[in-house]
PDB file of C-alpha atoms in Angstrom:
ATOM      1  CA  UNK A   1      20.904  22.173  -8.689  1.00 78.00           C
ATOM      2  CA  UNK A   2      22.691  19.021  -7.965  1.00 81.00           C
ATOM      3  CA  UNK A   3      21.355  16.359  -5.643  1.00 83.00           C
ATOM      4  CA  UNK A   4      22.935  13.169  -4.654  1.00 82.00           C
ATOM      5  CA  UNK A   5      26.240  11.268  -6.130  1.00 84.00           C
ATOM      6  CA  UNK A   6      27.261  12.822  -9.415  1.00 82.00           C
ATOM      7  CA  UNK A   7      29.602  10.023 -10.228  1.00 84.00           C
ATOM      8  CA  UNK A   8      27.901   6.335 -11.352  1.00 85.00           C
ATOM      9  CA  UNK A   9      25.968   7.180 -14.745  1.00 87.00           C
ATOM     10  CA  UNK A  10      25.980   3.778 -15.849  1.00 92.00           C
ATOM     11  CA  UNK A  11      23.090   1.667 -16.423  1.00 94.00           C
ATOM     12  CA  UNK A  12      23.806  -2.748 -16.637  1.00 96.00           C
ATOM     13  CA  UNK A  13      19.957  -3.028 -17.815  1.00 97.00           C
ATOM     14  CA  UNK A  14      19.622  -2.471 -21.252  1.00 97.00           C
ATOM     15  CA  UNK A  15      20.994  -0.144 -24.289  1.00 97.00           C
ATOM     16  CA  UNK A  16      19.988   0.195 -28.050  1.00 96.00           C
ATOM     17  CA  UNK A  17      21.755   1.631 -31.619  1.00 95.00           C
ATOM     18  CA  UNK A  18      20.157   1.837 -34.465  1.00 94.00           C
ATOM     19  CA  UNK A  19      20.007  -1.528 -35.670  1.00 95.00           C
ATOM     20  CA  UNK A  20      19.520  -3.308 -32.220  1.00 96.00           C
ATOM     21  CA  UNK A  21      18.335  -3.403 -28.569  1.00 97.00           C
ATOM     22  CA  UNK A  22      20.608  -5.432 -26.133  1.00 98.00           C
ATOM     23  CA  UNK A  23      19.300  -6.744 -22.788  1.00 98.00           C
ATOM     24  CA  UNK A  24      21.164  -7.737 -20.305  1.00 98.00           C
ATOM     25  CA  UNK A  25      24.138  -9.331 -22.193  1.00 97.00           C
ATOM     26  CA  UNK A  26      21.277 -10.352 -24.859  1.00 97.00           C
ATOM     27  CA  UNK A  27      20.145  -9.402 -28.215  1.00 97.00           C
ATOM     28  CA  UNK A  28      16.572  -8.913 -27.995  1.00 97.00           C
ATOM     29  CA  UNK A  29      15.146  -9.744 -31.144  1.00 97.00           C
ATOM     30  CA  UNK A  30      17.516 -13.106 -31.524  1.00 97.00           C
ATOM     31  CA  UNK A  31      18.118 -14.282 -28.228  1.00 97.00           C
ATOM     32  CA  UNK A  32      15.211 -13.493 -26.653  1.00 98.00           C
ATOM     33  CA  UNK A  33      11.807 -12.784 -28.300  1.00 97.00           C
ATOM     34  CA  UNK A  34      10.080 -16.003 -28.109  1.00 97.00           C
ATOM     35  CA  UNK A  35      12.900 -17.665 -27.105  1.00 96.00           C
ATOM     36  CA  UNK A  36      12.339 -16.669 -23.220  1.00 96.00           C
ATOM     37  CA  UNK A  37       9.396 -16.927 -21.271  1.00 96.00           C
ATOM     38  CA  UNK A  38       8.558 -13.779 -19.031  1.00 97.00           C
ATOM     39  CA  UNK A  39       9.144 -15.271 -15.731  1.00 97.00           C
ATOM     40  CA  UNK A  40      12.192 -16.178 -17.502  1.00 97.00           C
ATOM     41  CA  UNK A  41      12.921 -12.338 -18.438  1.00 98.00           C
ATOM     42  CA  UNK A  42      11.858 -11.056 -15.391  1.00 98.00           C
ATOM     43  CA  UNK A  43      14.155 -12.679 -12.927  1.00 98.00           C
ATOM     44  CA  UNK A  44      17.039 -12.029 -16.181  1.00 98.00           C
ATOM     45  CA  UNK A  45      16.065  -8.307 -15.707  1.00 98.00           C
ATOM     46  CA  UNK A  46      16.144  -7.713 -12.356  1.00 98.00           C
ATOM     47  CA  UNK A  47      19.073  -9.817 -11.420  1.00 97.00           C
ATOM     48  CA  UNK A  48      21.298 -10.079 -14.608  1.00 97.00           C
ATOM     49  CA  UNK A  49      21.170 -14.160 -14.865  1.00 97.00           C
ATOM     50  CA  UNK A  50      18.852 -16.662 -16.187  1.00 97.00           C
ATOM     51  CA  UNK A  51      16.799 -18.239 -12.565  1.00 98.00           C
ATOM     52  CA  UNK A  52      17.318 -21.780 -12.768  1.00 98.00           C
ATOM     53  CA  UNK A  53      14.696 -24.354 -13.459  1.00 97.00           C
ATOM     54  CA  UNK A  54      13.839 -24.286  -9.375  1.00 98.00           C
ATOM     55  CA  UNK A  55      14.308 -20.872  -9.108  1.00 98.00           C
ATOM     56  CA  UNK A  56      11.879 -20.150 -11.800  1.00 98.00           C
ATOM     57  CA  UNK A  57       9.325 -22.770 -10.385  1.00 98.00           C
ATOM     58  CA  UNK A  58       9.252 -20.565  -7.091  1.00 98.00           C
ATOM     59  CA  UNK A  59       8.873 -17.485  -8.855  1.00 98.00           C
ATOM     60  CA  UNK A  60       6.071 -18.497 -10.667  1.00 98.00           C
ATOM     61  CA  UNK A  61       4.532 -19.845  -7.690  1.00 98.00           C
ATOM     62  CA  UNK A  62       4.752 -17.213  -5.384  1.00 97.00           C
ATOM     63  CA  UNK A  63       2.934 -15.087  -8.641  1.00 97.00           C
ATOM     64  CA  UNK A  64       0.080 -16.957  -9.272  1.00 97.00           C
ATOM     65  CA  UNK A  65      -0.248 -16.893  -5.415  1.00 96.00           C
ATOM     66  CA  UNK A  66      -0.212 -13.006  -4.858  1.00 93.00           C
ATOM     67  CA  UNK A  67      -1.961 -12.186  -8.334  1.00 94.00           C
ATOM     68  CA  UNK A  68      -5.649 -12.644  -7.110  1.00 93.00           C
ATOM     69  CA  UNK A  69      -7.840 -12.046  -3.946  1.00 87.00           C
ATOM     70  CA  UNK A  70     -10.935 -10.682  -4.598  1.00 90.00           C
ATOM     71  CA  UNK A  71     -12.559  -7.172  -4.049  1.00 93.00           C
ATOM     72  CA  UNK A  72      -9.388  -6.070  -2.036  1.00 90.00           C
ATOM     73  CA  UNK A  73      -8.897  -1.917  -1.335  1.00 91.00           C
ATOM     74  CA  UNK A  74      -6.091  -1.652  -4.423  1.00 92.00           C
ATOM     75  CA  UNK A  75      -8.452  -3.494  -6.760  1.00 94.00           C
ATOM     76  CA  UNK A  76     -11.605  -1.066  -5.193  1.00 95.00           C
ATOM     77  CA  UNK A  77      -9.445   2.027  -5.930  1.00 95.00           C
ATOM     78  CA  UNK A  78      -8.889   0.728  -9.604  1.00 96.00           C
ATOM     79  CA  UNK A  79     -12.222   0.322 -10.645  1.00 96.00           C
ATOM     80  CA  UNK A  80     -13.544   3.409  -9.323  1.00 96.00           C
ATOM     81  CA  UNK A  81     -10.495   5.236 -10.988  1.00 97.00           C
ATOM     82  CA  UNK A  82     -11.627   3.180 -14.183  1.00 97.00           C
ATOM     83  CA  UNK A  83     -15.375   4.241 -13.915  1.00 97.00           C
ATOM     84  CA  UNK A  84     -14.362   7.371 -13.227  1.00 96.00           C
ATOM     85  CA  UNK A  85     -11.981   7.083 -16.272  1.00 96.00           C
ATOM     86  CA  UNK A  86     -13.164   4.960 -18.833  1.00 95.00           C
ATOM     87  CA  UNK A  87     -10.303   6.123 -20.783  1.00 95.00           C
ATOM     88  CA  UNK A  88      -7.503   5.876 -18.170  1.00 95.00           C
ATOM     89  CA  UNK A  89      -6.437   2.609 -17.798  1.00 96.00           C
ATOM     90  CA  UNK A  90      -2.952   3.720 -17.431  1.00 97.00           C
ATOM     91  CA  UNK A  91      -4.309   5.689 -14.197  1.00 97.00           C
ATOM     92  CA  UNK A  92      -6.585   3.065 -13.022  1.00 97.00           C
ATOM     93  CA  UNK A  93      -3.674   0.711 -13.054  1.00 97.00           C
ATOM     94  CA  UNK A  94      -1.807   3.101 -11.293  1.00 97.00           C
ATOM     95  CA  UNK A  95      -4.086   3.763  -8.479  1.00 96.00           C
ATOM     96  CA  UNK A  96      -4.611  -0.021  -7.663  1.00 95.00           C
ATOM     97  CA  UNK A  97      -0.570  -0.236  -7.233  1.00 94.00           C
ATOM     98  CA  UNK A  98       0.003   2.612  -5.518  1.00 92.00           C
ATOM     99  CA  UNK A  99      -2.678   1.159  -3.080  1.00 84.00           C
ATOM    100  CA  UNK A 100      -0.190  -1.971  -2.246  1.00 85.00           C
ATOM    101  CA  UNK A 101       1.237  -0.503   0.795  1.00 79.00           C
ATOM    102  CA  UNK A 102       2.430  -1.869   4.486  1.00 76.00           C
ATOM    103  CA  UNK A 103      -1.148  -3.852   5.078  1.00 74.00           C
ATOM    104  CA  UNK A 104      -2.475  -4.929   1.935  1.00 74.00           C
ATOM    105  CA  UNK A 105      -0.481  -6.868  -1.052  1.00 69.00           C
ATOM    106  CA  UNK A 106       2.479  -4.730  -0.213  1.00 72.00           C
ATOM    107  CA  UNK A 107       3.614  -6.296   2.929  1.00 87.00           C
ATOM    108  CA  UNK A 108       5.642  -8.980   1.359  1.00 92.00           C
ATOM    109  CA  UNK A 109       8.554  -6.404   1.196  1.00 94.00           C
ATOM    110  CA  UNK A 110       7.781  -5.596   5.513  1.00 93.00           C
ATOM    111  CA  UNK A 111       8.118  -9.165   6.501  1.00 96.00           C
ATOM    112  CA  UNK A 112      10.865 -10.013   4.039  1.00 97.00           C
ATOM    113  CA  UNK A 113      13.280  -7.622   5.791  1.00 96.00           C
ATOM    114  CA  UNK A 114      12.097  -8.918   9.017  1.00 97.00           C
ATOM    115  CA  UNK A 115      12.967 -12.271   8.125  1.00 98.00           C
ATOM    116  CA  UNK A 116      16.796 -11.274   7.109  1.00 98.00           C
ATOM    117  CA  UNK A 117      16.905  -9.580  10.661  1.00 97.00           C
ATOM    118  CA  UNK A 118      15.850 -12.873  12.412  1.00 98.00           C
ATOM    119  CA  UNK A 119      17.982 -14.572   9.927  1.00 98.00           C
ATOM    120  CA  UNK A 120      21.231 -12.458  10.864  1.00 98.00           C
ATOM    121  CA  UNK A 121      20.387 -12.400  14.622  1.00 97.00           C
ATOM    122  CA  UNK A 122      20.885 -16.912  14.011  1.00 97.00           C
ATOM    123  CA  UNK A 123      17.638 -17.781  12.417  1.00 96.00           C
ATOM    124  CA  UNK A 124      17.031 -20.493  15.024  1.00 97.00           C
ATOM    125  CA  UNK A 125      14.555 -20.465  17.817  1.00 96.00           C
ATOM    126  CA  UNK A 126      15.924 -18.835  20.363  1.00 97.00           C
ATOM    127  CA  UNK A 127      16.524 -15.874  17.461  1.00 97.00           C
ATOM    128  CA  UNK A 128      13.054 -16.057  16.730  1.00 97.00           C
ATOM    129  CA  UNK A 129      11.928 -15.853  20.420  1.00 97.00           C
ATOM    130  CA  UNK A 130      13.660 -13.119  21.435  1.00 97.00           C
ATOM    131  CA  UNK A 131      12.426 -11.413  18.499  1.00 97.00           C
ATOM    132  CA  UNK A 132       8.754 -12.100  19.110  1.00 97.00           C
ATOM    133  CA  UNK A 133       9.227 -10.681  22.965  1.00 97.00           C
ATOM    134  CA  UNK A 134      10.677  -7.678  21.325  1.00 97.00           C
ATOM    135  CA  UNK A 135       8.184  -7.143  19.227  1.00 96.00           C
ATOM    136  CA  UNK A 136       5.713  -7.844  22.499  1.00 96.00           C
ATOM    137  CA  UNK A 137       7.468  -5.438  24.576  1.00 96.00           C
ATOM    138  CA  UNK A 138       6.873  -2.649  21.445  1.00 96.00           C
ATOM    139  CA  UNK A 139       3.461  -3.130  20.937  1.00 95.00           C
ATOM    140  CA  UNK A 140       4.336  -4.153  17.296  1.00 95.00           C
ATOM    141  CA  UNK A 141       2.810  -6.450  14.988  1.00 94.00           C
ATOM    142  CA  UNK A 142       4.680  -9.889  13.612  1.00 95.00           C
ATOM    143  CA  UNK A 143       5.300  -9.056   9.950  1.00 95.00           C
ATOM    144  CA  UNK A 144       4.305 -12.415   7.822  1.00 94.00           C
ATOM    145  CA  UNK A 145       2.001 -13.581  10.454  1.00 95.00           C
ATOM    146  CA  UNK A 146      -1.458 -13.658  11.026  1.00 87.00           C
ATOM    147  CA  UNK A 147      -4.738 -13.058   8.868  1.00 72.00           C
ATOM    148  CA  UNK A 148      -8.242 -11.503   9.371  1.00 66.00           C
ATOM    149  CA  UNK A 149      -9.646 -13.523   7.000  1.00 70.00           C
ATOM    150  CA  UNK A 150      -7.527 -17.040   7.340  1.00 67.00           C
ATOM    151  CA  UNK A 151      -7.853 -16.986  10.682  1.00 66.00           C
ATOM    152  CA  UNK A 152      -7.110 -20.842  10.968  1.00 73.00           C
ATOM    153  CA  UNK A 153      -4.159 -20.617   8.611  1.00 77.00           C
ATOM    154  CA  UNK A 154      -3.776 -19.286   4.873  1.00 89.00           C
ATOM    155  CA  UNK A 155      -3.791 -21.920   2.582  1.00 93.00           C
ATOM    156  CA  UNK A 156      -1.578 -19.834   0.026  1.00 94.00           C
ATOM    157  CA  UNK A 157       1.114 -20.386   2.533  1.00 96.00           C
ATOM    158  CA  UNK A 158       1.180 -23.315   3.680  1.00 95.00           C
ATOM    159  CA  UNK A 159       0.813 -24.803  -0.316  1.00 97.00           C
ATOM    160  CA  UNK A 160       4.252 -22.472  -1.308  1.00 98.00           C
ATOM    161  CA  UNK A 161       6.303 -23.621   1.914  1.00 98.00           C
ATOM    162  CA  UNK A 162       4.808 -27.164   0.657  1.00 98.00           C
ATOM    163  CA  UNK A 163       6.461 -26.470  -3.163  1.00 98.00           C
ATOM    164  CA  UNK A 164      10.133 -25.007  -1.440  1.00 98.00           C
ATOM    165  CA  UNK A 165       9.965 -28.110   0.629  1.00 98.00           C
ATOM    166  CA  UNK A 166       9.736 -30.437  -2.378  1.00 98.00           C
ATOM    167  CA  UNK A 167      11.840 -28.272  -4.681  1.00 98.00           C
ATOM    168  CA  UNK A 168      14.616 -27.945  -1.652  1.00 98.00           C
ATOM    169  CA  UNK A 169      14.470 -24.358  -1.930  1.00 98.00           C
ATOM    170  CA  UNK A 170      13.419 -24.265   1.712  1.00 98.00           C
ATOM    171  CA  UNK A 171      16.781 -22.527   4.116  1.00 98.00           C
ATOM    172  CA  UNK A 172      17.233 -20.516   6.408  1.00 98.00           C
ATOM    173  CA  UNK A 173      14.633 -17.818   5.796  1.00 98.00           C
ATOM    174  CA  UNK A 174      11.882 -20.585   5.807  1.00 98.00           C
ATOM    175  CA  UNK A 175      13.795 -21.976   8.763  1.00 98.00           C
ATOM    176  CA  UNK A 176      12.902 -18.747  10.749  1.00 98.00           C
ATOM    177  CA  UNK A 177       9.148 -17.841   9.222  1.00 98.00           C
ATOM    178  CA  UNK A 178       8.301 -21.285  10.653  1.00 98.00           C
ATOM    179  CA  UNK A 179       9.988 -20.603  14.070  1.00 98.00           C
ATOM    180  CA  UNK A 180       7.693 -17.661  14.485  1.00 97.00           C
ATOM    181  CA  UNK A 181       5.140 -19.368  13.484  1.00 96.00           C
ATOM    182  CA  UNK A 182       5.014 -21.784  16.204  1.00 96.00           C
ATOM    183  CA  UNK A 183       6.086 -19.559  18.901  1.00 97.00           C
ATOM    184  CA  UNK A 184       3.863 -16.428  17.856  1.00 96.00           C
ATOM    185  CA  UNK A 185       0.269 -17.587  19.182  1.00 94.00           C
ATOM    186  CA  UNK A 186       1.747 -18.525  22.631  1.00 95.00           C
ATOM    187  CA  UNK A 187       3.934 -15.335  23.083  1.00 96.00           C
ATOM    188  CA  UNK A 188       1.205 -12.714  21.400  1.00 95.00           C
ATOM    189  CA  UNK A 189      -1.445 -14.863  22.919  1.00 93.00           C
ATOM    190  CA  UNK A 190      -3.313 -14.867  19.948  1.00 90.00           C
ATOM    191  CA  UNK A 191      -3.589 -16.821  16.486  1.00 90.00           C
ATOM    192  CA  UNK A 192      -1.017 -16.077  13.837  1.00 94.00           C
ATOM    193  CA  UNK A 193      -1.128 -18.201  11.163  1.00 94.00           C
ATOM    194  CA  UNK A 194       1.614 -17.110   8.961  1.00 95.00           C
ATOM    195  CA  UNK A 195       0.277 -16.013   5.992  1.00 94.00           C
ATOM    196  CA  UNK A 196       1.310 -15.699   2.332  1.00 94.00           C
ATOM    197  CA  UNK A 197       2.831 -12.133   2.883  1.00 93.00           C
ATOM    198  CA  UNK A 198       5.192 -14.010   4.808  1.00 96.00           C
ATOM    199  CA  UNK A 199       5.591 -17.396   2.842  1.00 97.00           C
ATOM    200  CA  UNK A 200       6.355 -15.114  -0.006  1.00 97.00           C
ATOM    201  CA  UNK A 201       9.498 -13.937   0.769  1.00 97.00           C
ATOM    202  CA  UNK A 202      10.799 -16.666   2.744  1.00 98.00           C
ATOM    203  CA  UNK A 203      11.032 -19.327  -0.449  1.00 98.00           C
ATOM    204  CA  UNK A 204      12.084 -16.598  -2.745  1.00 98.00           C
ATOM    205  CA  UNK A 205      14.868 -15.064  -0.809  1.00 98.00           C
ATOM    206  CA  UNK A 206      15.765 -18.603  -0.308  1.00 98.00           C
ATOM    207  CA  UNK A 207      15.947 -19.466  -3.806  1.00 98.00           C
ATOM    208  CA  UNK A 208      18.145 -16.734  -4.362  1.00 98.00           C
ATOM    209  CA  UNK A 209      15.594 -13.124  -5.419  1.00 98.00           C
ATOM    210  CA  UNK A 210      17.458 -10.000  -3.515  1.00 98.00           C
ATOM    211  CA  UNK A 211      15.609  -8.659  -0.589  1.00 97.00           C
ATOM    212  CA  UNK A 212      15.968  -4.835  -2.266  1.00 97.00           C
ATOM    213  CA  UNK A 213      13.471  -5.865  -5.236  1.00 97.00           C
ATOM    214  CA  UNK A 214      10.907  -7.558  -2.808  1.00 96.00           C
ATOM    215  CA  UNK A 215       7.882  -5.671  -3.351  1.00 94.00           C
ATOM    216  CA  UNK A 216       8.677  -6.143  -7.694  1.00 96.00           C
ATOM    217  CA  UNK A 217       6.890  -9.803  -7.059  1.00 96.00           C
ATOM    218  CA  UNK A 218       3.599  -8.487  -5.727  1.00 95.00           C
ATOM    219  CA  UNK A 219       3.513  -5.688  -7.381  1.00 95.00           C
ATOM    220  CA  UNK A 220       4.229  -7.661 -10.776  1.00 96.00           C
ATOM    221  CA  UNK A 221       1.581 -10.150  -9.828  1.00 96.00           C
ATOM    222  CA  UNK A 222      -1.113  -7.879  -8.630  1.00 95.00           C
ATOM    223  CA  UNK A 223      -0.701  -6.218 -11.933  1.00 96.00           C
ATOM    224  CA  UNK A 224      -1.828  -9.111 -13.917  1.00 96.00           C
ATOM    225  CA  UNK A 225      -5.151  -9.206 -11.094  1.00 96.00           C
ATOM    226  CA  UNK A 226      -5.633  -5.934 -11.930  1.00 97.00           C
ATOM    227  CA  UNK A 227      -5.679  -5.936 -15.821  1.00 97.00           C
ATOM    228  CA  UNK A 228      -8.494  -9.109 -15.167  1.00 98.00           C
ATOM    229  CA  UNK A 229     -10.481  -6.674 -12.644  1.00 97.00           C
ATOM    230  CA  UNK A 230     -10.135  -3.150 -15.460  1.00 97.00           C
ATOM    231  CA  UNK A 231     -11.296  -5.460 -18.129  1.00 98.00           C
ATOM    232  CA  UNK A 232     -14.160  -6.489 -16.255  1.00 97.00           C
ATOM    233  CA  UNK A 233     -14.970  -3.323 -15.356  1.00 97.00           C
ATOM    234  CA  UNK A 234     -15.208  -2.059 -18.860  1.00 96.00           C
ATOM    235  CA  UNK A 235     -17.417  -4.826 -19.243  1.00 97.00           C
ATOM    236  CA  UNK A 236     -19.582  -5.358 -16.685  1.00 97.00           C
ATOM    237  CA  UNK A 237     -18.669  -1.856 -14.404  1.00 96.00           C
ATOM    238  CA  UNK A 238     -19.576  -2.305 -10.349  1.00 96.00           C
ATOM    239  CA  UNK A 239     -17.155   1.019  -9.415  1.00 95.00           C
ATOM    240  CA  UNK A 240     -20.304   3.193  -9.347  1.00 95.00           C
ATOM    241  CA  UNK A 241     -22.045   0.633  -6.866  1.00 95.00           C
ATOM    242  CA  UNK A 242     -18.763   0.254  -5.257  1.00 94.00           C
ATOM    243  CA  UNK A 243     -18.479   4.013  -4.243  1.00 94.00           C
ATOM    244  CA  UNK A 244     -22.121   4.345  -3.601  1.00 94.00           C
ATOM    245  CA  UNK A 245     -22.475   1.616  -1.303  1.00 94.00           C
ATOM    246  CA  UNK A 246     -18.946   3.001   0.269  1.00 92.00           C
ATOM    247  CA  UNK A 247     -21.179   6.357   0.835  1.00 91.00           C
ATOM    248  CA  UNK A 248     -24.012   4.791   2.443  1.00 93.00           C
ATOM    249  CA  UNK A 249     -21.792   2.705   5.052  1.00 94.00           C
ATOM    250  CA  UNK A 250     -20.272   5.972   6.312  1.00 93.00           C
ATOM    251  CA  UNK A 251     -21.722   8.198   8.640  1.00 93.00           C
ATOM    252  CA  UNK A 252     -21.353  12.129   8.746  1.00 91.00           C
ATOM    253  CA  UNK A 253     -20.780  12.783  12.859  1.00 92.00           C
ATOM    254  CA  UNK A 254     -19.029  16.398  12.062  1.00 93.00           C
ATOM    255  CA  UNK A 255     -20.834  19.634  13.118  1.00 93.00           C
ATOM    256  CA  UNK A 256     -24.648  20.263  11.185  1.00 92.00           C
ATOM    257  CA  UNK A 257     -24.229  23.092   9.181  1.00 92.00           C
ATOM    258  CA  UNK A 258     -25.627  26.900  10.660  1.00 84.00           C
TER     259      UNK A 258
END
């Protein structure tokens, strides 16, 4: 059975013969094996050029930003897979990604396509109001703003709005992140900080990354926090004490058995 568009079976990424493996427009044995670093490769893979010096400094900072925060859910669900699966590290990996959804490490992608609606609605304040009374008026929550944790303001943010400042990365989609940033407390009538689910994808779809492969950055950064946390646990294992102690917080309130 056929399902969708029959007619595109072309692929711009990469092919191979016998005697080679081309990349891109690259040979990948003499162009670019250890001649290109992989923040380099990355940005060459998923958008077909070479990111410029500033491009690449934004791309690296926005993934040493995202890479690493603790004991978060995706990281919880990847040791436990791991103890679970001491042999699995392929599924371990697996579960901690699939974890990265609309709250946690995945939200980049969420408040990067609400910035390009502020952006194409003018960008300026009185886009960015009328968007926040919108949201109001829903019941919705700002996407990019706000933290449970940084409740006085996330300090990944502010230091990678700091780097697109001094790189002059910072346009229009910065322009607007920090317009709801200053009108968000009074108009929610709460803090919202924004935070670095938001910061993310204002510099980088400033410096030029397409809003369609968003969620690659976290998900390629969180990768590398992930291998750190699987290695640990094969060395020094805490998902057994993690699920147990995850057991004794909850309480059974269902009916007692007959």
């Amino acid at each position: 059975m056929r399902i969708g568009k029959q007619d595109n079976a072309v692929t711009a990424i990469a092919t191979s013969d016998e005697h080679s493996i081309t990349v891109r427009g690259h040979d990948l044995v003499s162009d670019l094996i250890g001649q290109i670093d992989f923040t380099d490769y990355f940005w060459l893979l998923v958008c077909g050029l070479r990111p410029s010096d500033t491009q690449k400094a934004m791309m690296n900072a926005c993934l040493v930003a995202i890479a690493e925060h603790g004991l978060v859910p995706s990281v919880q669900a990847a040791r436990m897979t791991l103890a679970a699966a001491p042999e699995a590290w392929q599924g371990a990996m697996a579960a901690g990604l699939l974890g990265m959804g609309s709250v946690v490490a995945g939200s980049s992608e969420t408040a990067g396509r609400y910035l390009v609606e502020v952006v194409a609605a003018g960008g300026d304040e009185a886009a960015a109001i009328a968007s926040l009374e919108g949201l109001k008026a829903a019941r919705r929550k700002v996407p990019g703003l706000g933290h449970p944790q940084h409740t006085a303001g996330d300090p990944r943010a502010d230091k990678l709005l700091e780097i697109a400042d001094r790189l002059g990365v910072s346009g229009p989609h910065v322009a607007a992140l920090r317009h709801l940033g200053t009108h968000a407390p009074r108009i929610m009538n709460r803090p919202l900080p924004i935070n670095v689910s938001g910061a993310i994808p204002a510099v980088i779809l400033d410096a030029g990354w397409p809003i369609e492969a968003m969620k690659a950055v976290p998900l390629l950064a969180r990768a590398g926090g992930l291998a750190a946390h699987l290695y640990e646990e094969s060395q020094r294992p805490i998902g057994f004490i993690l699920s147990h102690n995850a057991d004794l917080a909850i309480c059974y309130d269902g009916k007692p058995a007959k």
